[in-house]
Amino acid sequence: MQNAMATNEGVRENAEIARENLGIDFLHEIGSRIATADPLEAVLARVVEFISAVGNCDSCFVYLLEGSDLILKASKNPHAREINRLRLRMGQGITGWVAEHKTPVALARNAFTDPRFRSFNELPEDRYEAFLSVPVLSRGKLVGVINLQYRQPHQHTEEQIQLISTIGFLVGAEVQMARLEGENSLLSVELENRKVIERAKGILQRNLQIESGKPGLAAKAQPATKEVDEGNCRGRHSRRRAEAAAGMIAKRPEIGTP
């Protein structure tokens, strides 16, 4: 009997050591992914995979804060229609409460009887027995929430909660970096667009200056002016000839009749 108990204890210790080693390996891996700026979707998928293994949970959800809503971004179980569509308000359900208070919640059994609980028809996992929800933070600011759910009652250890919380900090840093990179990309695109517009304006201005300085335009303008001047001169000469003729007639002596 004692040998069996010792064997079971040894198995549990070995399993715990294996989980700790897995946790260290994962923390190293997730840090490397952040350093190499892997796509956020790939990081979240790996986070869900690792948490499901370490936490031995039946369900894992990752929500990220966008504006004032929490958006479902990753899931252990397939929820293709709900990913990027399911929204929770701050304070809505246990997840929203965790987000609002930035405090973990661990429920070992009957999670659906908690007064903060809200059920969603799209997620049957919400009816599971045990529930662990931890905030994802970055420099004290809320980034999202990670949820672990269990079909059967499950007692969460302090070490497990701490490990998931640590993962939350790393995920928070990665999300913030990804968002900053996205903003920088948009700024780069906007800057390039402005450069193109400025270049186009410069080319247009140069073309207008060249067109206004062409000799042909001045040459075309001169004959028109000359024609106008010549017309005015002809008009003045005609008036002078008419006036001279009128004067000669006026000075001519009258001829009497016989």
Tab-separated table of C-alpha atoms in Angstrom:
chain	number	residue	atom	x	y	z
A	1	MET	CA	0.000	0.000	0.000
A	2	GLN	CA	2.745	2.403	0.945
A	3	ASN	CA	4.649	1.490	-2.198
A	4	ALA	CA	1.588	2.281	-4.328
A	5	MET	CA	1.141	5.634	-2.595
A	6	ALA	CA	4.819	6.427	-3.060
A	7	THR	CA	4.534	5.498	-6.728
A	8	ASN	CA	1.514	7.744	-7.212
A	9	GLU	CA	3.267	10.581	-5.435
A	10	GLY	CA	6.302	10.107	-7.648
A	11	VAL	CA	4.113	10.182	-10.764
A	12	ARG	CA	2.495	13.419	-9.627
A	13	GLU	CA	5.875	14.984	-8.883
A	14	ASN	CA	7.237	13.946	-12.268
A	15	ALA	CA	4.146	15.339	-13.980
A	16	GLU	CA	4.548	18.596	-12.070
A	17	ILE	CA	8.232	18.829	-13.027
A	18	ALA	CA	7.336	18.118	-16.653
A	19	ARG	CA	4.740	20.911	-16.576
A	20	GLU	CA	7.239	23.329	-15.035
A	21	ASN	CA	9.820	22.468	-17.686
A	22	LEU	CA	7.170	22.866	-20.368
A	23	GLY	CA	6.298	26.236	-18.898
A	24	ILE	CA	9.924	27.385	-18.997
A	25	ASP	CA	10.304	26.178	-22.579
A	26	PHE	CA	7.121	27.955	-23.577
A	27	LEU	CA	8.122	31.221	-21.907
A	28	HIS	CA	11.390	31.079	-23.828
A	29	GLU	CA	9.550	30.306	-27.066
A	30	ILE	CA	6.949	33.025	-26.659
A	31	GLY	CA	9.716	35.510	-25.859
A	32	SER	CA	11.498	34.498	-29.068
A	33	ARG	CA	8.303	34.896	-31.067
A	34	ILE	CA	7.821	38.394	-29.679
A	35	ALA	CA	11.451	39.277	-30.481
A	36	THR	CA	11.056	38.098	-34.078
A	37	ALA	CA	7.654	39.843	-34.441
A	38	ASP	CA	5.668	36.732	-35.443
A	39	PRO	CA	2.094	37.362	-36.649
A	40	LEU	CA	-0.279	37.871	-33.747
A	41	GLU	CA	-2.565	35.049	-34.893
A	42	ALA	CA	0.338	32.576	-34.747
A	43	VAL	CA	1.306	33.724	-31.261
A	44	LEU	CA	-2.260	33.436	-29.959
A	45	ALA	CA	-2.641	29.960	-31.475
A	46	ARG	CA	0.538	28.843	-29.706
A	47	VAL	CA	-0.654	30.427	-26.454
A	48	VAL	CA	-3.927	28.500	-26.602
A	49	GLU	CA	-2.060	25.279	-27.418
A	50	PHE	CA	0.323	25.709	-24.500
A	51	ILE	CA	-2.298	26.756	-21.947
A	52	SER	CA	-4.457	23.793	-22.911
A	53	ALA	CA	-1.508	21.458	-22.306
A	54	VAL	CA	-0.267	23.009	-19.073
A	55	GLY	CA	-3.700	23.717	-17.633
A	56	ASN	CA	-5.102	20.407	-18.873
A	57	CYS	CA	-8.317	22.272	-19.658
A	58	ASP	CA	-11.209	21.342	-21.942
A	59	SER	CA	-11.606	24.821	-23.353
A	60	CYS	CA	-9.436	27.912	-23.750
A	61	PHE	CA	-10.498	31.311	-25.053
A	62	VAL	CA	-8.442	34.437	-25.660
A	63	TYR	CA	-10.284	37.768	-25.813
A	64	LEU	CA	-8.603	41.030	-26.833
A	65	LEU	CA	-9.819	44.535	-26.077
A	66	GLU	CA	-10.780	46.578	-29.142
A	67	GLY	CA	-12.257	49.946	-28.313
A	68	SER	CA	-14.601	49.288	-25.404
A	69	ASP	CA	-15.424	45.654	-26.311
A	70	LEU	CA	-13.703	42.312	-25.768
A	71	ILE	CA	-13.414	40.346	-29.038
A	72	LEU	CA	-12.911	36.573	-29.179
A	73	LYS	CA	-9.594	36.086	-31.007
A	74	ALA	CA	-8.513	32.475	-30.371
A	75	SER	CA	-10.037	29.219	-29.145
A	76	LYS	CA	-8.928	25.664	-28.391
A	77	ASN	CA	-12.169	24.237	-29.801
A	78	PRO	CA	-13.177	25.262	-33.322
A	79	HIS	CA	-15.396	28.344	-33.402
A	80	ALA	CA	-14.696	29.727	-36.856
A	81	ARG	CA	-17.925	31.753	-36.990
A	82	GLU	CA	-17.386	33.331	-33.578
A	83	ILE	CA	-13.696	34.261	-33.919
A	84	ASN	CA	-13.356	38.028	-34.471
A	85	ARG	CA	-17.150	38.381	-34.183
A	86	LEU	CA	-18.213	37.496	-30.653
A	87	ARG	CA	-18.169	40.649	-28.502
A	88	LEU	CA	-18.443	41.225	-24.779
A	89	ARG	CA	-18.900	44.548	-23.072
A	90	MET	CA	-16.753	45.583	-20.153
A	91	GLY	CA	-18.372	44.174	-17.025
A	92	GLN	CA	-20.469	41.650	-18.972
A	93	GLY	CA	-20.239	38.134	-17.513
A	94	ILE	CA	-17.266	36.799	-15.577
A	95	THR	CA	-14.949	37.658	-18.467
A	96	GLY	CA	-16.130	41.265	-18.541
A	97	TRP	CA	-15.831	41.483	-14.744
A	98	VAL	CA	-12.217	40.270	-14.886
A	99	ALA	CA	-11.486	42.824	-17.612
A	100	GLU	CA	-13.112	45.634	-15.657
A	101	HIS	CA	-11.369	44.849	-12.345
A	102	LYS	CA	-8.099	43.458	-13.823
A	103	THR	CA	-8.283	40.629	-11.295
A	104	PRO	CA	-8.272	36.826	-11.859
A	105	VAL	CA	-11.318	34.725	-11.012
A	106	ALA	CA	-11.023	30.994	-10.229
A	107	LEU	CA	-14.206	28.919	-9.775
A	108	ALA	CA	-13.659	25.235	-8.941
A	109	ARG	CA	-17.262	24.082	-9.561
A	110	ASN	CA	-20.715	25.285	-10.639
A	111	ALA	CA	-19.241	28.291	-12.427
A	112	PHE	CA	-22.584	28.923	-14.137
A	113	THR	CA	-24.210	29.642	-10.744
A	114	ASP	CA	-21.908	32.600	-10.091
A	115	PRO	CA	-23.961	35.851	-10.046
A	116	ARG	CA	-21.545	37.386	-12.560
A	117	PHE	CA	-22.035	34.541	-15.042
A	118	ARG	CA	-23.610	35.220	-18.450
A	119	SER	CA	-24.309	32.441	-20.944
A	120	PHE	CA	-23.795	32.679	-24.716
A	121	ASN	CA	-25.568	30.238	-26.992
A	122	GLU	CA	-22.620	30.352	-29.396
A	123	LEU	CA	-20.282	28.905	-26.735
A	124	PRO	CA	-21.463	25.622	-25.181
A	125	GLU	CA	-18.263	25.638	-23.085
A	126	ASP	CA	-19.885	28.277	-20.905
A	127	ARG	CA	-21.856	25.491	-19.229
A	128	TYR	CA	-18.717	23.701	-18.029
A	129	GLU	CA	-18.164	23.218	-14.303
A	130	ALA	CA	-14.865	24.975	-13.542
A	131	PHE	CA	-13.685	28.339	-14.801
A	132	LEU	CA	-10.426	30.290	-14.592
A	133	SER	CA	-10.248	33.789	-16.053
A	134	VAL	CA	-7.143	36.015	-15.913
A	135	PRO	CA	-6.590	39.514	-17.319
A	136	VAL	CA	-4.057	40.185	-20.062
A	137	LEU	CA	-2.183	43.342	-19.112
A	138	SER	CA	0.579	45.501	-20.549
A	139	ARG	CA	2.092	48.170	-18.289
A	140	GLY	CA	-1.008	48.107	-16.148
A	141	LYS	CA	-3.376	48.622	-19.083
A	142	LEU	CA	-5.950	46.016	-20.042
A	143	VAL	CA	-5.261	44.235	-23.330
A	144	GLY	CA	-7.565	41.222	-23.036
A	145	VAL	CA	-8.650	38.169	-21.032
A	146	ILE	CA	-7.663	34.479	-21.077
A	147	ASN	CA	-10.288	31.895	-20.022
A	148	LEU	CA	-9.782	28.227	-19.103
A	149	GLN	CA	-12.816	25.972	-18.665
A	150	TYR	CA	-13.261	22.406	-17.406
A	151	ARG	CA	-16.115	19.956	-17.886
A	152	GLN	CA	-15.545	18.526	-14.408
A	153	PRO	CA	-14.821	20.333	-11.107
A	154	HIS	CA	-11.208	21.478	-10.979
A	155	GLN	CA	-9.207	23.095	-8.214
A	156	HIS	CA	-6.822	25.714	-9.595
A	157	THR	CA	-3.498	25.945	-7.801
A	158	GLU	CA	-1.819	29.252	-6.997
A	159	GLU	CA	1.096	28.257	-9.246
A	160	GLN	CA	-1.254	27.580	-12.160
A	161	ILE	CA	-2.976	30.933	-11.782
A	162	GLN	CA	0.402	32.650	-11.561
A	163	LEU	CA	1.697	30.876	-14.666
A	164	ILE	CA	-1.377	31.801	-16.726
A	165	SER	CA	-1.090	35.381	-15.461
A	166	THR	CA	2.569	35.490	-16.541
A	167	ILE	CA	1.562	34.278	-19.980
A	168	GLY	CA	-1.023	37.055	-19.965
A	169	PHE	CA	1.711	39.652	-19.441
A	170	LEU	CA	3.715	38.251	-22.356
A	171	VAL	CA	0.668	38.133	-24.611
A	172	GLY	CA	-0.160	41.697	-23.609
A	173	ALA	CA	3.294	42.872	-24.645
A	174	GLU	CA	3.028	41.039	-27.974
A	175	VAL	CA	-0.407	42.495	-28.720
A	176	GLN	CA	0.791	46.011	-27.988
A	177	MET	CA	3.841	45.519	-30.231
A	178	ALA	CA	1.683	44.158	-33.054
A	179	ARG	CA	-0.673	47.122	-32.786
A	180	LEU	CA	2.211	49.605	-32.787
A	181	GLU	CA	3.672	47.926	-35.863
A	182	GLY	CA	0.287	48.185	-37.551
A	183	GLU	CA	0.049	51.888	-36.713
A	184	ASN	CA	3.594	52.439	-37.954
A	185	SER	CA	2.739	50.670	-41.205
A	186	LEU	CA	-0.268	52.933	-41.699
A	187	LEU	CA	1.866	55.985	-40.978
A	188	SER	CA	4.463	54.780	-43.473
A	189	VAL	CA	1.799	54.314	-46.145
A	190	GLU	CA	0.385	57.768	-45.424
A	191	LEU	CA	3.859	59.300	-45.593
A	192	GLU	CA	4.543	57.618	-48.928
A	193	ASN	CA	1.216	58.863	-50.285
A	194	ARG	CA	2.102	62.390	-49.226
A	195	LYS	CA	5.477	62.112	-50.920
A	196	VAL	CA	3.830	60.952	-54.148
A	197	ILE	CA	1.370	63.859	-54.006
A	198	GLU	CA	4.163	66.365	-53.374
A	199	ARG	CA	6.191	64.956	-56.276
A	200	ALA	CA	3.155	65.150	-58.540
A	201	LYS	CA	2.519	68.756	-57.489
A	202	GLY	CA	6.153	69.656	-58.202
A	203	ILE	CA	6.018	68.078	-61.661
A	204	LEU	CA	2.762	69.877	-62.432
A	205	GLN	CA	4.143	73.238	-61.320
A	206	ARG	CA	7.283	72.795	-63.428
A	207	ASN	CA	5.198	71.893	-66.470
A	208	LEU	CA	3.027	74.979	-65.999
A	209	GLN	CA	6.100	77.209	-65.708
A	210	ILE	CA	7.602	75.761	-68.900
A	211	GLU	CA	4.333	76.224	-70.772
A	212	SER	CA	3.984	79.869	-69.694
A	213	GLY	CA	7.583	80.626	-70.759
A	214	LYS	CA	7.440	79.135	-74.268
A	215	PRO	CA	8.469	81.637	-77.062
A	216	GLY	CA	5.677	80.437	-79.276
A	217	LEU	CA	3.072	81.824	-76.917
A	218	ALA	CA	4.692	85.303	-76.915
A	219	ALA	CA	5.152	85.207	-80.695
A	220	LYS	CA	1.512	84.324	-81.137
A	221	ALA	CA	0.520	87.158	-78.861
A	222	GLN	CA	2.634	89.796	-80.714
A	223	PRO	CA	0.952	89.626	-84.168
A	224	ALA	CA	-2.396	90.131	-82.532
A	225	THR	CA	-1.136	93.290	-80.844
A	226	LYS	CA	0.458	94.473	-84.086
A	227	GLU	CA	-2.731	93.918	-86.004
A	228	VAL	CA	-4.660	95.972	-83.487
A	229	ASP	CA	-2.094	98.808	-83.670
A	230	GLU	CA	-2.134	98.772	-87.473
A	231	GLY	CA	-5.898	98.906	-87.492
A	232	ASN	CA	-5.856	101.908	-85.170
A	233	CYS	CA	-3.301	103.662	-87.426
A	234	ARG	CA	-5.374	103.026	-90.542
A	235	GLY	CA	-8.377	104.426	-88.780
A	236	ARG	CA	-6.535	107.603	-87.803
A	237	HIS	CA	-5.164	108.089	-91.364
A	238	SER	CA	-8.632	107.723	-92.842
A	239	ARG	CA	-10.050	110.335	-90.484
A	240	ARG	CA	-7.193	112.752	-91.308
A	241	ARG	CA	-7.727	112.349	-95.091
A	242	ALA	CA	-11.423	112.978	-94.689
A	243	GLU	CA	-10.806	116.072	-92.601
A	244	ALA	CA	-8.246	117.426	-95.191
A	245	ALA	CA	-10.648	116.894	-98.062
A	246	ALA	CA	-13.369	118.724	-96.181
A	247	GLY	CA	-11.007	121.668	-95.592
A	248	MET	CA	-10.056	121.944	-99.283
A	249	ILE	CA	-13.692	122.026	-100.285
A	250	ALA	CA	-14.381	124.742	-97.779
A	251	LYS	CA	-11.531	126.979	-99.152
A	252	ARG	CA	-12.436	126.566	-102.895
A	253	PRO	CA	-13.759	129.947	-104.425
A	254	GLU	CA	-17.386	130.176	-105.417
A	255	ILE	CA	-18.055	130.319	-109.229
A	256	GLY	CA	-20.768	132.721	-110.336
A	257	THR	CA	-23.453	132.034	-112.952
A	258	PRO	CA	-23.404	133.870	-116.340
